């Protein structure tokens, strides 16, 4: 495995992505990781990440310099390189201005980490401080106009440094450079596959859980489904899944999920139909944040009441993914943990004294999908677009009731039907219908109508932090519009949302 020390760069997750694309396992850890933990992880190599700080700034992140006595190869990237040079006796100076953007890398010696890289090649710079003298044993391998020490090495100790970011796609040969580090320098093997992951995870779950019961909340999404499959593989009937039907899901979704888990996968599932309770609590509420809070609260109440019926339950399974873990452990974490907090069972573990079982907490979304396929989950579930915890309640704008949910559900079914048939489903991050709280005049047959408006939202995105409205073909939009107006009673107008995020958000509420 490769240990990545997180100095706070926005590109850190990309380093992990690239390493895993080479089928080498890696873990990102904060700089205050103890030497004991590092020894226990026994990494083949250590990558010191970039970061926004200057090494001279007070409180700038530092890792125990004793890592340089472990006889393990180290690659320092940007801030990580400056940290290494400083720690080993070289000189780093604050530069007057930051260098940011593409630069041309001229390679003097294509060896070590630069083996097989043509010169010149493009690299992506983003740094403030710069190195002015190397520690003993180091030499420069490549330069840019502004950086005489763009790539450095001490081959005897197997220490390497890069002033630029090899993990971003703008560094043309970055992946090859990282691969050189992993294979030629650290001696890693390409052994990280979803099969090997599943094998290890099953063993760990068994060790953790023993013969005790485990409960897990199924949401209908891919993460909780894959977590359930993995835990089921490890402890079989000790696992009980709880599915809270809040009445805010899409057409047929609740039914299909129950069938899939009970009949096909033979997993214990307790399904609670709580739609009446949710709708009652939501009656007359128009404010989006109040809707979210109510849904979160009722979900917790229903889930807890059901969980208490499972005697002796000491463990709660959850489909937490790696980006959430990284963000919550990083001092520079983003807002996504907050966005998602309401729909998992936040306070429950403490209240019921449950221990968490989180078998996916070191995986990225695409890895979870691959794992799902490897565990026999079918493609429709594995490739399901993200769906918000509060469900259709935040897509019926204004107060929610059963009849408005029914209208939206019918429109959404038509939309997804057409999106799937056109081959766009997997190209889009999300595509859905929104029911607006205003009516408009129309004409149907010979009579005037005064009915609802449905908005269509379809976006492309990589991570939901930013999104662009999808340029769907006009023919497809036309089919969606006429089918919704013809087939869904109560709708006489369809509009297409052409706003990007930011400044808009993906959901309307
Ligand atoms: P926005 O609307 O903020 O959405 O651009 C970004 C992503 O998050 C989803 N989303 C939610 N997911 N609970 C969730 O579990 C929520 O309250 C919630 N609000 C938005 C949204 O569908 C998109 O994928």
Coordinates of C-alpha atoms and ligand atoms in Angstrom, one line a residue:
X1 CA 0.0 0.0 0.0
X2 CA 0.9 3.6 -0.5
X3 CA 0.5 6.2 2.3
X4 CA -0.6 9.7 1.3
X5 CA 0.0 12.4 3.8
X6 CA -2.7 15.1 3.5
X7 CA -1.3 18.5 3.6
X8 CA -4.6 20.0 2.4
X9 CA -4.3 20.3 -1.3
X10 CA -7.5 20.5 -3.3
X11 CA -6.0 17.8 -5.5
X12 CA -5.4 15.2 -2.8
X13 CA -8.3 12.9 -3.7
X14 CA -6.9 12.9 -7.2
X15 CA -3.6 11.5 -6.0
X16 CA -5.5 8.6 -4.4
X17 CA -7.6 8.2 -7.6
X18 CA -4.4 7.9 -9.8
X19 CA -2.7 5.5 -7.5
X20 CA -5.8 3.2 -7.4
X21 CA -6.2 3.5 -11.2
X22 CA -2.8 1.8 -11.2
X23 CA -4.4 -0.9 -9.1
X24 CA -2.3 -0.1 -6.0
X25 CA -4.1 0.4 -2.7
X26 CA -3.5 3.7 -0.9
X27 CA -4.8 5.5 2.1
X28 CA -4.9 9.3 2.8
X29 CA -4.0 10.2 6.4
X30 CA -3.7 13.5 8.2
X31 CA -0.2 14.9 9.0
X32 CA -0.4 14.1 12.7
X33 CA -0.5 10.4 12.0
X34 CA 1.7 8.6 14.6
X35 CA 4.8 6.7 13.7
X36 CA 3.3 3.6 15.2
X37 CA 0.4 3.8 12.9
X38 CA 2.7 4.3 9.9
X39 CA 4.7 1.3 10.9
X40 CA 1.6 -0.8 11.3
X41 CA 0.3 0.2 7.8
X42 CA 3.8 -0.8 6.5
X43 CA 3.5 1.3 3.3
X44 CA 5.7 0.5 0.3
X45 CA 6.0 4.2 -0.3
X46 CA 4.9 7.6 1.1
X47 CA 3.5 10.5 -0.9
X48 CA 3.6 13.9 0.7
X49 CA 0.8 15.9 -0.9
X50 CA 0.6 19.5 -1.9
X51 CA -1.1 22.1 0.3
X52 CA -2.0 25.7 0.4
X53 CA 0.3 26.8 3.2
X54 CA 3.8 28.1 3.2
X55 CA 6.1 25.9 5.3
X56 CA 7.1 29.1 7.2
X57 CA 3.6 30.0 8.1
X58 CA 2.7 29.4 11.8
X59 CA 0.7 26.3 12.2
X60 CA 1.6 25.0 8.7
X61 CA 1.0 21.2 8.6
X62 CA 3.9 19.0 9.4
X63 CA 4.5 15.3 9.6
X64 CA 6.9 13.6 12.0
X65 CA 10.3 13.9 10.2
X66 CA 11.1 10.5 11.6
X67 CA 9.4 9.2 8.4
X68 CA 12.8 9.9 6.8
X69 CA 14.4 7.3 8.9
X70 CA 12.1 4.4 7.9
X71 CA 14.0 3.5 4.7
X72 CA 10.7 3.9 2.7
X73 CA 10.7 5.8 -0.7
X74 CA 9.1 9.2 -0.4
X75 CA 7.6 11.4 -3.2
X76 CA 7.0 15.0 -2.2
X77 CA 4.6 17.0 -4.4
X78 CA 4.6 20.8 -4.3
X79 CA 4.3 21.7 -0.6
X80 CA 5.2 18.1 0.2
X81 CA 8.5 18.5 -1.7
X82 CA 9.2 21.8 0.1
X83 CA 8.5 20.2 3.4
X84 CA 10.9 17.3 2.6
X85 CA 13.7 19.6 1.3
X86 CA 13.4 21.8 4.4
X87 CA 13.3 18.8 6.8
X88 CA 16.5 17.3 5.1
X89 CA 18.5 20.5 5.3
X90 CA 17.9 22.2 2.0
X91 CA 16.6 25.8 1.6
X92 CA 13.1 27.0 0.7
X93 CA 12.3 30.6 0.2
X94 CA 9.0 32.4 0.0
X95 CA 8.4 33.5 -3.6
X96 CA 7.0 37.0 -4.3
X97 CA 4.2 35.7 -6.4
X98 CA 2.5 32.4 -6.8
X99 CA 3.1 30.4 -10.0
X100 CA -0.1 29.0 -11.2
X101 CA -1.0 27.2 -14.5
X102 CA 0.7 25.3 -17.2
X103 CA 4.5 25.2 -17.6
X104 CA 6.9 23.5 -19.9
X105 CA 9.0 20.9 -18.2
X106 CA 12.5 20.4 -19.7
X107 CA 14.0 17.1 -18.7
X108 CA 17.8 16.9 -18.3
X109 CA 17.9 13.3 -17.2
X110 CA 15.0 11.0 -18.0
X111 CA 15.6 8.5 -15.2
X112 CA 14.1 7.3 -12.0
X113 CA 10.7 8.9 -11.7
X114 CA 11.1 10.4 -15.2
X115 CA 12.1 7.2 -16.9
X116 CA 10.5 7.1 -20.4
X117 CA 9.1 10.6 -20.2
X118 CA 9.7 12.7 -23.4
X119 CA 11.1 16.2 -23.1
X120 CA 9.7 18.8 -23.2
X121 CA 6.3 18.0 -21.7
X122 CA 3.6 20.0 -20.0
X123 CA 3.1 20.2 -16.3
X124 CA 0.7 22.0 -14.0
X125 CA 2.1 24.4 -11.4
X126 CA 0.4 25.7 -8.4
X127 CA 2.8 26.9 -5.7
X128 CA 4.1 29.9 -3.7
X129 CA 7.4 28.9 -2.0
X130 CA 10.3 27.7 -4.0
X131 CA 13.4 25.8 -3.4
X132 CA 16.8 27.6 -3.6
X133 CA 19.2 24.9 -2.4
X134 CA 18.9 21.1 -2.3
X135 CA 19.8 18.9 0.6
X136 CA 22.9 16.7 0.3
X137 CA 22.5 13.8 -2.0
X138 CA 19.8 15.4 -4.2
X139 CA 20.1 16.5 -7.8
X140 CA 17.7 18.2 -10.3
X141 CA 16.3 16.0 -13.1
X142 CA 14.1 18.6 -14.8
X143 CA 13.5 22.4 -14.8
X144 CA 10.9 24.9 -15.9
X145 CA 11.6 28.6 -16.7
X146 CA 10.7 29.5 -13.1
X147 CA 11.8 26.4 -11.3
X148 CA 15.4 25.2 -11.5
X149 CA 14.3 22.3 -9.3
X150 CA 11.1 21.2 -10.9
X151 CA 11.9 17.5 -10.4
X152 CA 14.6 16.4 -7.9
X153 CA 15.8 13.0 -6.7
X154 CA 18.1 11.4 -4.1
X155 CA 18.2 7.9 -5.7
X156 CA 20.3 6.4 -2.9
X157 CA 17.6 7.1 -0.3
X158 CA 14.8 6.9 -2.9
X159 CA 13.5 10.4 -2.3
X160 CA 11.8 12.3 -5.1
X161 CA 10.2 15.7 -5.4
X162 CA 8.0 17.5 -7.9
X163 CA 7.2 21.2 -7.9
X164 CA 4.1 20.6 -10.0
X165 CA 1.1 18.4 -9.7
X166 CA 1.4 15.0 -11.5
X167 CA -2.1 14.0 -10.4
X168 CA -4.0 16.5 -12.5
X169 CA -4.8 15.8 -16.1
X170 CA -3.1 19.0 -17.2
X171 CA 0.3 17.3 -16.4
X172 CA 0.5 15.4 -19.7
X173 CA 2.6 12.5 -18.4
X174 CA 1.7 12.8 -14.7
X175 CA 0.2 9.3 -14.5
X176 CA 3.3 7.7 -16.0
X177 CA 5.4 9.6 -13.4
X178 CA 3.3 8.3 -10.6
X179 CA 3.4 4.8 -12.1
X180 CA 7.2 5.0 -12.2
X181 CA 7.2 5.9 -8.5
X182 CA 4.8 3.0 -7.6
X183 CA 6.4 0.3 -9.6
X184 CA 10.0 1.1 -10.4
X185 CA 10.8 2.8 -7.2
X186 CA 8.5 1.4 -4.5
X187 CA 8.2 -2.1 -6.1
X188 CA 4.4 -2.2 -5.8
X189 CA 2.4 -4.8 -7.7
X190 CA -0.9 -4.3 -9.5
X191 CA -2.9 -6.3 -7.0
X192 CA -5.7 -4.1 -5.9
X193 CA -8.9 -5.4 -7.4
X194 CA -12.5 -5.4 -6.2
X195 CA -12.3 -9.1 -5.7
X196 CA -9.3 -8.8 -3.4
X197 CA -11.0 -5.9 -1.7
X198 CA -14.2 -7.9 -1.0
X199 CA -12.2 -10.8 0.4
X200 CA -10.3 -8.6 2.9
X201 CA -13.5 -6.6 3.8
X202 CA -15.4 -9.8 4.5
X203 CA -12.7 -11.0 6.9
X204 CA -12.6 -7.6 8.7
X205 CA -16.4 -7.5 9.1
X206 CA -16.3 -11.0 10.6
X207 CA -13.6 -10.0 13.0
X208 CA -15.4 -6.8 14.0
X209 CA -18.9 -8.2 14.4
X210 CA -18.3 -11.8 15.7
X211 CA -21.7 -13.5 16.1
X212 CA -23.7 -10.3 17.0
X213 CA -26.6 -9.0 15.0
X214 CA -26.1 -6.0 12.6
X215 CA -28.7 -3.6 11.4
X216 CA -28.4 -1.4 8.3
X217 CA -30.7 1.3 6.8
X218 CA -31.3 0.7 3.1
X219 CA -32.1 3.9 1.2
X220 CA -32.5 2.5 -2.3
X221 CA -29.2 4.0 -3.5
X222 CA -26.1 2.1 -4.5
X223 CA -24.0 2.8 -1.4
X224 CA -26.2 1.3 1.2
X225 CA -27.1 -1.6 -1.2
X226 CA -23.4 -2.5 -1.7
X227 CA -22.6 -2.1 2.0
X228 CA -25.5 -4.5 2.7
X229 CA -24.3 -7.1 0.2
X230 CA -20.8 -7.1 1.6
X231 CA -22.0 -7.4 5.2
X232 CA -24.4 -10.1 4.2
X233 CA -21.6 -12.0 2.5
X234 CA -19.6 -11.7 5.7
X235 CA -22.2 -12.6 8.4
X236 CA -25.3 -13.8 6.4
X237 CA -28.5 -13.9 8.4
X238 CA -27.0 -11.8 11.3
X239 CA -27.7 -8.8 9.1
X240 CA -31.2 -7.2 9.1
X241 CA -31.8 -4.3 6.7
X242 CA -34.4 -1.7 7.6
X243 CA -36.1 0.1 4.8
X244 CA -38.2 3.1 5.7
X245 CA -40.7 3.9 3.0
X246 CA -41.3 7.6 3.4
X247 CA -43.7 7.8 0.5
X248 CA -41.3 10.2 -1.2
X249 CA -39.6 7.8 -3.6
X250 CA -40.1 7.4 -7.3
X251 CA -42.6 5.1 -9.0
X252 CA -42.3 1.5 -8.0
X253 CA -38.9 2.1 -6.3
X254 CA -39.9 0.8 -2.9
X255 CA -41.5 -2.3 -4.3
X256 CA -38.6 -3.2 -6.5
X257 CA -36.1 -2.7 -3.7
X258 CA -38.0 -5.1 -1.4
X259 CA -38.3 -7.7 -4.1
X260 CA -34.7 -7.5 -5.1
X261 CA -33.4 -7.9 -1.5
X262 CA -35.8 -10.4 -0.2
X263 CA -36.3 -12.7 -3.2
X264 CA -33.2 -12.4 -5.2
X265 CA -30.5 -11.8 -2.7
X266 CA -32.2 -13.5 0.3
X267 CA -31.3 -10.8 2.7
X268 CA -33.5 -10.1 5.7
X269 CA -35.3 -6.9 5.2
X270 CA -37.9 -5.1 7.4
X271 CA -39.8 -2.6 5.4
X272 CA -41.8 0.0 7.3
X273 CA -44.5 1.9 5.4
X274 CA -44.4 5.3 7.1
X275 CA -45.6 7.4 4.2
X276 CA -48.7 8.5 6.1
X277 CA -46.6 9.7 9.0
X278 CA -44.2 11.7 6.8
X279 CA -47.0 13.3 4.9
X280 CA -48.8 14.3 8.0
X281 CA -45.6 15.9 9.4
X282 CA -45.1 17.7 6.2
X283 CA -48.6 19.0 5.7
X284 CA -48.7 22.7 4.9
X285 CA -44.9 23.1 5.1
X286 CA -43.4 25.1 2.2
X287 CA -39.9 26.0 3.5
X288 CA -37.2 23.7 2.1
X289 CA -35.0 23.6 5.2
X290 CA -38.0 22.8 7.4
X291 CA -39.0 20.0 5.0
X292 CA -35.5 18.6 5.3
X293 CA -35.5 18.8 9.1
X294 CA -38.9 17.2 9.4
X295 CA -38.0 14.3 7.1
X296 CA -34.7 13.8 9.0
X297 CA -36.5 13.7 12.3
X298 CA -39.3 11.4 11.3
X299 CA -36.8 9.1 9.6
X300 CA -34.8 8.8 12.8
X301 CA -37.9 8.1 14.9
X302 CA -39.2 5.4 12.6
X303 CA -35.8 3.8 12.1
X304 CA -35.0 3.8 15.8
X305 CA -38.4 2.2 16.7
X306 CA -37.7 -0.6 14.2
X307 CA -34.1 -1.0 15.2
X308 CA -35.1 -1.5 18.8
X309 CA -37.1 -4.6 17.8
X310 CA -34.0 -6.4 16.7
X311 CA -32.7 -7.9 19.8
X312 CA -29.1 -7.6 20.8
X313 CA -28.2 -5.4 17.9
X314 CA -24.8 -3.8 18.7
X315 CA -23.7 -2.8 15.2
X316 CA -25.0 -0.4 12.6
X317 CA -23.8 -0.9 9.0
X318 CA -23.4 2.2 6.8
X319 CA -22.4 3.0 3.3
X320 CA -20.1 5.9 4.1
X321 CA -17.7 6.6 1.2
X322 CA -14.1 7.8 1.2
X323 CA -14.6 11.4 0.1
X324 CA -16.8 12.0 3.2
X325 CA -14.2 10.5 5.4
X326 CA -11.4 12.5 3.8
X327 CA -13.4 15.7 4.1
X328 CA -14.3 15.2 7.7
X329 CA -10.7 14.4 8.7
X330 CA -9.2 17.2 6.7
X331 CA -8.7 20.6 8.3
X332 CA -9.6 22.1 4.9
X333 CA -12.8 20.0 4.5
X334 CA -15.6 21.1 2.3
X335 CA -19.3 21.6 3.0
X336 CA -20.5 18.2 1.6
X337 CA -20.6 16.4 4.9
X338 CA -23.1 18.9 6.1
X339 CA -25.2 18.7 3.0
X340 CA -25.6 14.9 3.5
X341 CA -25.7 14.7 7.2
X342 CA -29.5 14.6 7.6
X343 CA -30.2 11.4 5.7
X344 CA -28.0 9.0 7.4
X345 CA -28.8 8.0 10.9
X346 CA -26.6 10.7 12.5
X347 CA -27.4 10.5 16.2
X348 CA -28.5 6.9 16.4
X349 CA -25.2 5.1 17.1
X350 CA -24.6 7.2 20.2
X351 CA -28.2 7.0 21.4
X352 CA -28.5 3.2 20.9
X353 CA -24.9 2.6 21.7
X354 CA -24.2 1.1 18.3
X355 CA -20.8 0.6 16.8
X356 CA -20.5 1.5 13.1
X357 CA -19.6 -1.0 10.4
X358 CA -18.5 1.0 7.4
X359 CA -17.0 -1.4 4.9
X360 CA -16.9 1.2 2.0
X361 CA -15.2 4.0 3.9
X362 CA -12.0 3.7 1.8
X363 CA -13.7 3.5 -1.6
X364 CA -14.6 6.1 -4.2
X365 CA -18.0 6.1 -5.9
X366 CA -16.8 4.4 -9.1
X367 CA -15.1 1.7 -7.0
X368 CA -18.3 1.1 -5.1
X369 CA -20.1 0.6 -8.4
X370 CA -17.5 -1.9 -9.6
X371 CA -17.7 -3.7 -6.3
X372 CA -21.5 -3.8 -6.6
X373 CA -21.2 -5.5 -10.0
X374 CA -18.6 -7.9 -8.6
X375 CA -21.0 -8.8 -5.8
X376 CA -23.8 -9.5 -8.3
X377 CA -25.9 -6.3 -8.0
X378 CA -27.7 -5.6 -11.2
X379 CA -26.8 -2.7 -13.5
X380 CA -30.0 -0.7 -12.9
X381 CA -29.2 -0.3 -9.2
X382 CA -25.4 0.1 -9.7
X383 CA -25.8 2.9 -12.2
X384 CA -28.7 4.7 -10.5
X385 CA -28.4 8.5 -10.5
X386 CA -28.0 10.1 -7.1
X387 CA -31.3 10.8 -5.4
X388 CA -31.6 13.2 -2.4
X389 CA -32.5 11.9 1.0
X390 CA -35.7 14.1 1.2
X391 CA -36.7 12.6 -2.1
X392 CA -39.6 14.1 -4.1
X393 CA -40.5 16.4 -1.1
X394 CA -37.9 18.9 -2.3
X395 CA -39.1 18.5 -5.9
X396 CA -42.7 19.4 -5.2
X397 CA -42.1 23.1 -4.7
X398 CA -44.2 24.4 -1.9
X399 CA -46.4 22.3 0.3
X400 CA -46.4 18.5 -0.3
X401 CA -49.4 16.3 -0.4
X402 CA -50.3 13.0 -1.9
X403 CA -51.9 14.2 -5.1
X404 CA -49.1 16.6 -6.0
X405 CA -46.6 13.8 -5.3
X406 CA -48.6 11.5 -7.7
X407 CA -48.5 14.2 -10.5
X408 CA -44.7 14.6 -10.0
X409 CA -44.2 10.8 -9.9
X410 CA -46.0 10.3 -13.1
X411 CA -44.1 13.1 -14.9
X412 CA -40.8 11.8 -13.6
X413 CA -41.6 8.3 -14.8
X414 CA -42.2 9.6 -18.4
X415 CA -39.0 11.7 -18.2
X416 CA -36.8 8.8 -17.1
X417 CA -38.4 6.5 -19.6
X418 CA -37.4 8.8 -22.4
X419 CA -34.0 9.6 -21.0
X420 CA -33.2 5.8 -20.7
X421 CA -34.5 5.1 -24.2
X422 CA -32.3 7.8 -25.7
X423 CA -29.2 6.4 -24.1
X424 CA -28.7 9.6 -22.0
X425 CA -29.3 8.1 -18.5
X426 CA -25.7 7.2 -17.7
X427 CA -24.3 10.3 -19.4
X428 CA -26.2 12.6 -17.0
X429 CA -25.3 13.1 -13.4
X430 CA -29.0 13.6 -12.6
X431 CA -32.2 14.1 -14.6
X432 CA -35.6 14.7 -12.9
X433 CA -38.9 16.5 -13.0
X434 CA -39.9 19.3 -10.6
X435 CA -43.5 20.3 -9.9
X436 CA -43.9 24.1 -9.7
X437 CA -46.4 25.9 -7.4
X438 CA -47.9 28.0 -10.1
X439 CA -50.5 27.3 -12.8
X440 CA -50.7 28.4 -16.3
X441 CA -53.4 28.6 -19.0
X442 CA -53.5 26.1 -21.9
X443 CA -55.8 24.8 -24.4
X444 CA -56.7 21.1 -24.8
X445 CA -59.3 20.1 -27.5
X446 CA -61.7 23.0 -27.5
X447 CA -61.4 24.0 -23.9
X448 CA -59.2 26.3 -21.9
X449 CA -57.2 24.6 -19.2
X450 CA -55.6 26.1 -16.1
X451 CA -53.1 23.5 -14.8
X452 CA -49.7 22.8 -13.4
X453 CA -46.2 23.4 -14.8
X454 CA -43.5 20.7 -14.7
X455 CA -39.8 21.8 -15.0
X456 CA -37.2 19.4 -16.3
X457 CA -33.8 19.4 -14.8
X458 CA -30.9 17.5 -16.4
X459 CA -27.3 18.2 -15.5
X460 CA -23.8 16.9 -16.1
X461 CA -21.4 16.9 -13.3
X462 CA -18.4 15.1 -11.8
X463 CA -19.1 15.5 -8.1
X464 CA -22.2 17.6 -7.7
X465 CA -20.0 20.5 -6.5
X466 CA -20.4 22.2 -9.9
X467 CA -22.8 21.2 -12.6
X468 CA -23.8 22.3 -16.1
X469 CA -27.3 22.0 -17.7
X470 CA -27.3 19.2 -20.2
X471 CA -27.6 20.1 -23.9
X472 CA -30.3 17.5 -24.6
X473 CA -31.3 17.2 -28.2
X474 CA -34.4 19.2 -29.0
X475 CA -36.2 16.1 -30.4
X476 CA -35.8 14.4 -27.0
X477 CA -37.0 17.4 -25.1
X478 CA -40.0 17.7 -27.4
X479 CA -40.9 14.0 -26.8
X480 CA -40.6 14.4 -23.1
X481 CA -42.8 17.5 -23.2
X482 CA -45.6 16.2 -25.3
X483 CA -45.7 12.8 -23.5
X484 CA -45.9 14.5 -20.1
X485 CA -48.6 16.9 -21.2
X486 CA -50.6 14.1 -22.9
X487 CA -50.1 11.4 -20.3
X488 CA -50.0 13.2 -16.9
X489 CA -53.4 14.5 -15.9
X490 CA -53.1 18.0 -14.3
X491 CA -50.1 19.2 -16.3
X492 CA -50.4 21.5 -19.3
X493 CA -46.9 23.0 -19.7
X494 CA -43.3 21.8 -19.5
X495 CA -40.2 24.0 -19.2
X496 CA -36.5 23.2 -19.4
X497 CA -34.1 24.5 -16.7
X498 CA -31.0 26.0 -18.4
X499 CA -29.1 27.2 -15.3
X500 CA -25.7 25.9 -14.1
X501 CA -24.3 25.4 -10.7
X502 CA -23.1 27.8 -9.4
X503 CA -24.9 30.1 -9.1
X504 CA -28.0 27.8 -9.2
X505 CA -28.1 24.5 -7.4
X506 CA -29.0 21.1 -8.9
X507 CA -32.2 20.7 -6.9
X508 CA -34.7 23.5 -6.9
X509 CA -35.1 23.5 -3.1
Ligands
LIG1 P1 -27.6 20.8 -4.8 O1 -29.1 21.0 -5.0 O2 -27.1 21.4 -3.5 O3 -27.4 19.3 -4.8 O4 -26.8 21.3 -6.0 C1 -26.1 18.6 -4.8 C2 -26.4 17.1 -4.8 O5 -26.9 16.8 -3.5 C3 -28.2 16.2 -3.6 N1 -28.9 16.8 -2.5 C4 -29.2 16.1 -1.4 N2 -28.9 14.9 -1.0 N3 -30.1 15.3 1.0 C5 -29.4 14.4 0.2 O6 -29.1 13.3 0.5 C6 -30.4 16.5 0.7 O7 -31.0 17.2 1.5 C7 -30.0 17.0 -0.5 N4 -30.1 18.2 -1.2 C8 -29.5 18.0 -2.4 C9 -28.7 16.6 -5.0 O8 -29.6 15.7 -5.5 C10 -27.4 16.6 -5.8 O9 -27.0 15.4 -6.2

